[in-house]
CSV table of C-alpha atoms and ligand atoms in Angstrom, one decimal:
chain,number,residue,atom,x,y,z
A,60,UNK,CA,-19.8,20.2,4.9
A,61,UNK,CA,-16.1,20.4,5.7
A,62,UNK,CA,-16.8,17.8,8.4
A,63,UNK,CA,-18.5,15.5,5.9
A,64,UNK,CA,-15.6,15.8,3.5
A,65,UNK,CA,-13.2,15.0,6.2
A,66,UNK,CA,-15.3,11.9,7.1
A,67,UNK,CA,-15.3,10.6,3.6
A,68,UNK,CA,-11.6,11.0,3.4
A,69,UNK,CA,-11.2,9.1,6.6
A,70,UNK,CA,-13.4,6.3,5.2
A,71,UNK,CA,-11.4,6.2,1.9
A,72,UNK,CA,-8.2,6.1,4.0
A,73,UNK,CA,-9.5,3.3,6.1
A,74,UNK,CA,-10.4,1.3,3.1
A,75,UNK,CA,-7.0,1.8,1.7
A,76,UNK,CA,-5.6,0.7,5.0
A,77,UNK,CA,-7.7,-2.4,5.2
A,78,UNK,CA,-7.0,-3.4,1.7
A,79,UNK,CA,-3.3,-3.0,2.2
A,80,UNK,CA,-3.6,-4.9,5.4
A,81,UNK,CA,-5.3,-7.7,3.5
A,82,UNK,CA,-2.5,-7.6,1.0
A,83,UNK,CA,-0.1,-7.7,3.8
A,84,UNK,CA,-1.7,-10.8,5.3
A,85,UNK,CA,-1.8,-12.7,2.0
A,86,UNK,CA,0.9,-15.3,1.9
A,87,UNK,CA,1.7,-14.9,-1.7
A,88,UNK,CA,1.1,-11.2,-2.0
A,89,UNK,CA,3.0,-11.0,-5.2
A,90,UNK,CA,0.1,-12.8,-6.9
A,91,UNK,CA,-2.7,-10.8,-5.4
A,92,UNK,CA,-1.1,-7.4,-5.5
A,93,UNK,CA,-2.6,-4.6,-7.7
A,94,UNK,CA,0.9,-3.4,-8.4
A,95,UNK,CA,3.3,-5.2,-10.8
A,96,UNK,CA,5.6,-7.5,-8.9
A,97,UNK,CA,8.6,-5.5,-10.1
A,98,UNK,CA,7.5,-2.6,-8.0
A,99,UNK,CA,7.1,-4.8,-5.0
A,100,UNK,CA,10.6,-6.1,-5.3
A,101,UNK,CA,12.0,-2.6,-5.7
A,102,UNK,CA,10.1,-1.5,-2.6
A,103,UNK,CA,12.4,-3.6,-0.4
A,104,UNK,CA,14.6,-1.3,1.7
A,105,UNK,CA,12.3,1.7,1.0
A,106,UNK,CA,10.3,3.9,3.3
A,107,UNK,CA,7.2,3.2,1.2
A,108,UNK,CA,6.0,0.0,-0.1
A,109,UNK,CA,4.4,2.7,-1.8
A,110,UNK,CA,1.9,5.3,-2.0
A,111,UNK,CA,2.1,9.0,-2.6
A,112,UNK,CA,-0.4,10.9,-0.4
A,113,UNK,CA,-2.1,14.2,-0.7
A,114,UNK,CA,-2.0,16.3,2.5
A,115,UNK,CA,-5.8,16.3,2.7
A,116,UNK,CA,-5.6,12.6,3.4
A,117,UNK,CA,-3.0,13.2,6.2
A,118,UNK,CA,-3.9,16.7,7.3
A,119,UNK,CA,-2.2,16.4,10.7
A,120,UNK,CA,1.2,15.9,9.1
A,121,UNK,CA,3.7,18.8,9.2
A,122,UNK,CA,7.3,19.3,8.0
A,123,UNK,CA,9.6,20.7,10.7
A,124,UNK,CA,12.3,22.8,9.0
A,125,UNK,CA,15.6,23.8,10.4
A,126,UNK,CA,17.1,26.9,8.6
A,127,UNK,CA,14.6,26.5,5.8
A,128,UNK,CA,15.3,22.9,5.1
A,129,UNK,CA,13.1,19.9,5.9
A,130,UNK,CA,14.5,18.2,9.0
A,131,UNK,CA,11.7,16.1,10.5
A,132,UNK,CA,8.1,15.3,10.5
A,133,UNK,CA,5.6,16.2,13.2
A,134,UNK,CA,1.9,15.8,14.1
A,135,UNK,CA,-0.6,18.5,14.8
A,136,UNK,CA,-1.9,18.2,18.4
A,137,UNK,CA,-3.7,21.6,18.6
A,138,UNK,CA,-3.7,24.9,16.7
A,139,UNK,CA,-0.4,25.9,18.2
A,140,UNK,CA,1.2,22.6,19.3
A,141,UNK,CA,3.1,20.0,17.3
A,142,UNK,CA,4.3,16.6,18.6
A,143,UNK,CA,7.6,15.4,17.2
A,144,UNK,CA,10.8,13.5,18.3
A,145,UNK,CA,13.4,14.8,20.7
A,146,UNK,CA,16.3,13.8,18.5
A,147,UNK,CA,15.2,16.3,15.9
A,148,UNK,CA,16.1,19.2,18.2
A,149,UNK,CA,19.7,19.1,19.2
A,150,UNK,CA,19.3,22.9,19.0
A,151,UNK,CA,16.1,23.0,21.1
A,152,UNK,CA,17.4,26.2,22.8
A,153,UNK,CA,17.4,28.0,19.4
A,154,UNK,CA,13.7,27.9,18.4
A,155,UNK,CA,14.3,30.8,16.0
A,156,UNK,CA,16.2,28.3,13.7
A,157,UNK,CA,13.0,26.2,13.2
A,158,UNK,CA,9.7,26.6,11.4
A,159,UNK,CA,6.7,24.4,10.6
A,160,UNK,CA,5.2,23.9,7.2
A,161,UNK,CA,1.6,22.6,7.4
A,162,UNK,CA,-1.1,22.1,4.8
A,163,UNK,CA,1.2,21.1,1.9
A,164,UNK,CA,1.9,17.8,0.2
A,165,UNK,CA,5.4,19.2,-0.6
A,166,UNK,CA,7.9,20.0,2.1
A,167,UNK,CA,9.5,22.8,0.0
A,168,UNK,CA,6.5,24.9,-0.9
A,169,UNK,CA,2.9,25.6,-0.3
A,170,UNK,CA,0.6,25.5,2.7
A,171,UNK,CA,1.5,27.8,5.6
A,172,UNK,CA,5.0,28.4,7.1
A,173,UNK,CA,5.0,29.3,10.7
A,174,UNK,CA,8.1,30.2,12.9
A,175,UNK,CA,8.6,28.1,16.0
A,176,UNK,CA,8.2,29.9,19.3
A,177,UNK,CA,9.4,27.3,21.8
A,178,UNK,CA,10.6,23.7,21.9
A,179,UNK,CA,10.2,21.3,24.8
A,180,UNK,CA,12.3,18.1,24.7
A,181,UNK,CA,11.6,15.3,27.2
A,182,UNK,CA,13.9,15.8,30.2
A,183,UNK,CA,15.0,12.2,30.2
A,184,UNK,CA,16.0,12.1,26.5
A,185,UNK,CA,19.7,11.4,26.4
A,186,UNK,CA,21.0,10.5,23.0
A,187,UNK,CA,24.0,9.0,24.7
A,188,UNK,CA,21.8,6.5,26.6
A,189,UNK,CA,20.1,5.0,23.5
A,190,UNK,CA,16.8,6.3,22.1
A,191,UNK,CA,14.4,6.3,25.0
A,192,UNK,CA,12.0,9.2,25.7
A,193,UNK,CA,12.4,10.4,22.1
A,194,UNK,CA,9.5,12.9,22.3
A,195,UNK,CA,9.2,16.7,22.0
A,196,UNK,CA,6.5,19.3,21.7
A,197,UNK,CA,6.9,22.4,19.6
A,198,UNK,CA,4.9,25.6,19.9
A,199,UNK,CA,4.4,27.8,16.8
A,200,UNK,CA,4.1,31.5,17.0
A,201,UNK,CA,0.6,31.8,15.4
A,202,UNK,CA,-2.3,29.4,15.4
A,203,UNK,CA,-2.5,27.1,12.4
A,204,UNK,CA,-5.5,27.9,10.2
A,205,UNK,CA,-7.4,24.6,10.3
A,206,UNK,CA,-8.8,23.6,7.0
A,207,UNK,CA,-9.3,20.4,4.9
A,208,UNK,CA,-5.5,20.3,4.7
A,209,UNK,CA,-4.7,21.2,8.3
A,210,UNK,CA,-6.3,19.3,11.1
A,211,UNK,CA,-5.2,18.0,14.6
A,212,UNK,CA,-5.1,14.3,15.5
A,213,UNK,CA,-5.9,13.0,19.0
A,214,UNK,CA,-3.3,11.2,21.1
A,215,UNK,CA,-3.9,7.5,21.6
A,216,UNK,CA,-4.8,6.4,25.1
A,217,UNK,CA,-4.0,3.0,26.5
A,218,UNK,CA,-7.6,2.0,25.8
A,219,UNK,CA,-7.1,3.0,22.2
A,220,UNK,CA,-4.1,0.7,22.0
A,221,UNK,CA,-6.1,-2.4,22.9
A,222,UNK,CA,-8.7,-1.4,20.3
A,223,UNK,CA,-6.3,-0.2,17.6
A,224,UNK,CA,-7.7,-2.0,14.6
A,225,UNK,CA,-5.7,-5.3,14.1
A,226,UNK,CA,-2.7,-3.2,15.1
A,227,UNK,CA,-2.3,-2.1,11.5
A,228,UNK,CA,-1.0,1.4,11.4
A,229,UNK,CA,0.3,3.8,8.8
A,230,UNK,CA,3.3,6.1,8.9
A,231,UNK,CA,3.9,9.1,6.7
A,232,UNK,CA,6.6,11.5,5.8
A,233,UNK,CA,9.0,13.0,3.3
A,234,UNK,CA,11.9,10.8,4.4
A,235,UNK,CA,14.3,8.9,2.2
A,236,UNK,CA,13.0,6.4,-0.3
A,237,UNK,CA,16.0,4.1,0.3
A,238,UNK,CA,18.3,3.2,3.2
A,239,UNK,CA,21.5,5.2,2.9
A,240,UNK,CA,20.0,7.8,0.6
A,241,UNK,CA,20.4,11.4,1.5
A,242,UNK,CA,17.6,12.5,-0.8
A,243,UNK,CA,14.3,13.3,0.7
A,244,UNK,CA,11.0,12.7,-1.1
A,245,UNK,CA,9.6,16.0,-2.5
A,246,UNK,CA,6.1,14.7,-2.0
A,247,UNK,CA,4.4,13.2,1.0
A,248,UNK,CA,4.2,9.4,1.2
A,249,UNK,CA,2.7,6.8,3.5
A,250,UNK,CA,3.0,3.1,4.1
A,251,UNK,CA,1.1,0.7,6.3
A,252,UNK,CA,3.0,-1.3,8.9
A,253,UNK,CA,2.0,-3.9,11.5
A,254,UNK,CA,2.8,-3.7,15.2
A,255,UNK,CA,5.4,-6.2,16.4
A,256,UNK,CA,4.9,-8.0,19.7
A,257,UNK,CA,7.1,-6.3,22.3
A,258,UNK,CA,8.9,-9.6,22.9
A,259,UNK,CA,9.6,-10.0,19.2
A,260,UNK,CA,10.9,-6.5,19.0
A,261,UNK,CA,13.1,-6.9,22.1
A,262,UNK,CA,14.6,-10.1,20.5
A,263,UNK,CA,15.1,-8.4,17.1
A,264,UNK,CA,17.0,-5.5,18.7
A,265,UNK,CA,18.6,-7.4,21.6
A,266,UNK,CA,22.1,-6.6,20.5
A,267,UNK,CA,21.7,-3.0,19.7
A,268,UNK,CA,18.8,-1.2,21.5
A,269,UNK,CA,17.2,-1.6,24.9
A,270,UNK,CA,13.5,-1.7,23.9
A,271,UNK,CA,11.4,-0.1,26.7
A,272,UNK,CA,7.7,0.2,27.4
A,273,UNK,CA,7.9,3.6,26.0
A,274,UNK,CA,8.7,2.2,22.6
A,275,UNK,CA,6.7,0.4,20.0
A,276,UNK,CA,7.9,-1.5,17.0
A,277,UNK,CA,6.2,-1.7,13.6
A,278,UNK,CA,7.1,-2.9,10.2
A,279,UNK,CA,6.6,-5.8,7.9
A,280,UNK,CA,7.9,-9.3,8.8
A,281,UNK,CA,9.7,-9.6,5.5
A,282,UNK,CA,10.9,-6.0,5.5
A,283,UNK,CA,10.2,-3.6,2.7
A,284,UNK,CA,7.8,-1.3,4.6
A,285,UNK,CA,9.2,1.2,7.0
A,286,UNK,CA,9.9,4.8,7.8
A,287,UNK,CA,13.4,6.1,7.1
A,288,UNK,CA,15.7,9.0,7.6
A,289,UNK,CA,13.8,12.3,7.4
A,290,UNK,CA,10.6,10.7,8.6
A,291,UNK,CA,11.6,11.1,12.2
A,292,UNK,CA,9.2,12.9,14.4
A,293,UNK,CA,6.4,12.0,12.0
A,294,UNK,CA,3.1,10.3,12.8
A,295,UNK,CA,2.3,6.6,13.2
A,296,UNK,CA,-1.4,6.5,13.1
A,297,UNK,CA,-4.0,3.8,14.0
A,298,UNK,CA,-7.8,3.5,14.0
A,299,UNK,CA,-9.4,3.0,17.4
A,300,UNK,CA,-12.9,3.7,18.8
A,301,UNK,CA,-14.1,5.0,15.4
A,302,UNK,CA,-11.4,7.6,14.8
A,303,UNK,CA,-7.7,7.9,13.8
A,304,UNK,CA,-5.3,8.4,16.7
A,305,UNK,CA,-1.6,9.2,17.0
A,306,UNK,CA,-0.1,5.9,18.2
A,307,UNK,CA,3.6,6.6,17.7
A,308,UNK,CA,6.3,9.0,16.7
A,309,UNK,CA,9.0,7.9,14.2
A,310,UNK,CA,12.1,7.5,16.3
A,311,UNK,CA,14.8,5.0,15.2
A,312,UNK,CA,15.7,1.9,13.3
A,313,UNK,CA,18.7,0.0,12.0
A,314,UNK,CA,18.7,0.6,8.3
A,315,UNK,CA,15.3,1.0,6.7
A,316,UNK,CA,12.9,-1.8,5.8
A,317,UNK,CA,15.3,-4.6,6.6
A,318,UNK,CA,13.7,-8.0,7.2
A,319,UNK,CA,13.3,-8.7,10.9
A,320,UNK,CA,14.2,-5.1,11.9
A,321,UNK,CA,11.0,-3.1,12.4
A,322,UNK,CA,11.0,0.7,12.9
A,323,UNK,CA,11.1,1.9,16.5
A,324,UNK,CA,8.5,4.5,17.5
A,325,UNK,CA,7.9,6.4,20.6
A,326,UNK,CA,4.7,4.9,22.2
A,327,UNK,CA,2.4,7.9,22.4
A,328,UNK,CA,0.0,6.4,24.9
A,329,UNK,CA,2.9,6.1,27.4
A,330,UNK,CA,3.6,9.9,27.0
A,331,UNK,CA,0.0,11.1,26.8
A,332,UNK,CA,0.2,12.8,30.2
A,333,UNK,CA,3.6,14.3,29.5
A,334,UNK,CA,2.5,15.7,26.1
A,335,UNK,CA,-0.7,17.2,27.6
A,336,UNK,CA,1.2,18.8,30.4
A,337,UNK,CA,3.9,20.1,28.2
A,338,UNK,CA,1.3,21.5,25.8
A,339,UNK,CA,-0.2,23.5,28.7
A,340,UNK,CA,3.1,24.8,30.0
A,341,UNK,CA,5.0,25.6,26.8
B,202,LIG,N1,16.1,8.6,13.0
B,202,LIG,C1,15.5,8.7,11.7
B,202,LIG,C2,15.3,10.2,11.4
B,202,LIG,O1,15.9,11.0,12.0
B,202,LIG,C3,14.3,7.9,11.6
B,202,LIG,C4,14.7,6.5,11.4
B,202,LIG,C5,13.5,5.6,11.3
B,202,LIG,N2,14.1,4.4,10.8
B,202,LIG,C6,13.4,3.3,10.6
B,202,LIG,N3,14.0,2.3,10.1
B,202,LIG,N4,12.1,3.3,10.8
B,202,LIG,O2,14.6,10.5,10.4
């Protein structure tokens, strides 16, 4: 029963994903959109070209809180392990400052709130050397009670990456709605983005960031669809081999939703072994 409900949600989500992807592909999407054009215009520079989501649609999403305040997103890997971004944990050696909220569409209330037991940050992560290896795993003190609102998501493998449907992904979080804004969205949101060719991404960021094989770029050619501050650590998800998989972790970007500057994500398939090992050792 629960399984069936989850499946139908997955199908609904997939339909949304495909219809948004179609919108995305349309040359004159202002004429085919279901939303008034005004809304499309105002979505430029925002995290979300825009949909609010309920946690049961994105049950693997968590809010990672530092001293009781939303700091980053994360993705549920198993009942006790969350995958997130290294740069969220400057204070990785003080896990007692952190907690995870799961199973709620709001980062401030609801769901379950579990203290963090331990944080593993990738040993090669060096904020001073750019944004490479921006990956971390977090162990919570008690197992998450899986439900319709709390579910794990599998890590993408390299085989998944070649199947990932038309390389259309979606990213979710409580991050800012506008570049430069310090406000966070009280409710969970998601947006669909398209993968950029590695070459195009390298070119886009040639002056600022060294794009490595461990990174993946996704956004919209014309801008307007992106993750933003506060979404870091959160899940970029694709559909491959009949199921949703974790393709990326929100890492970095110049501004949010700027044309020609996609979001930079940690490429999960490249870190699958590291994540699996860390999850065993933590
Ligand atoms: N580093 C940001 C954070 O800490 C995430 C930035 C993502 N930016 C983007 N344009 N996709 O929340």
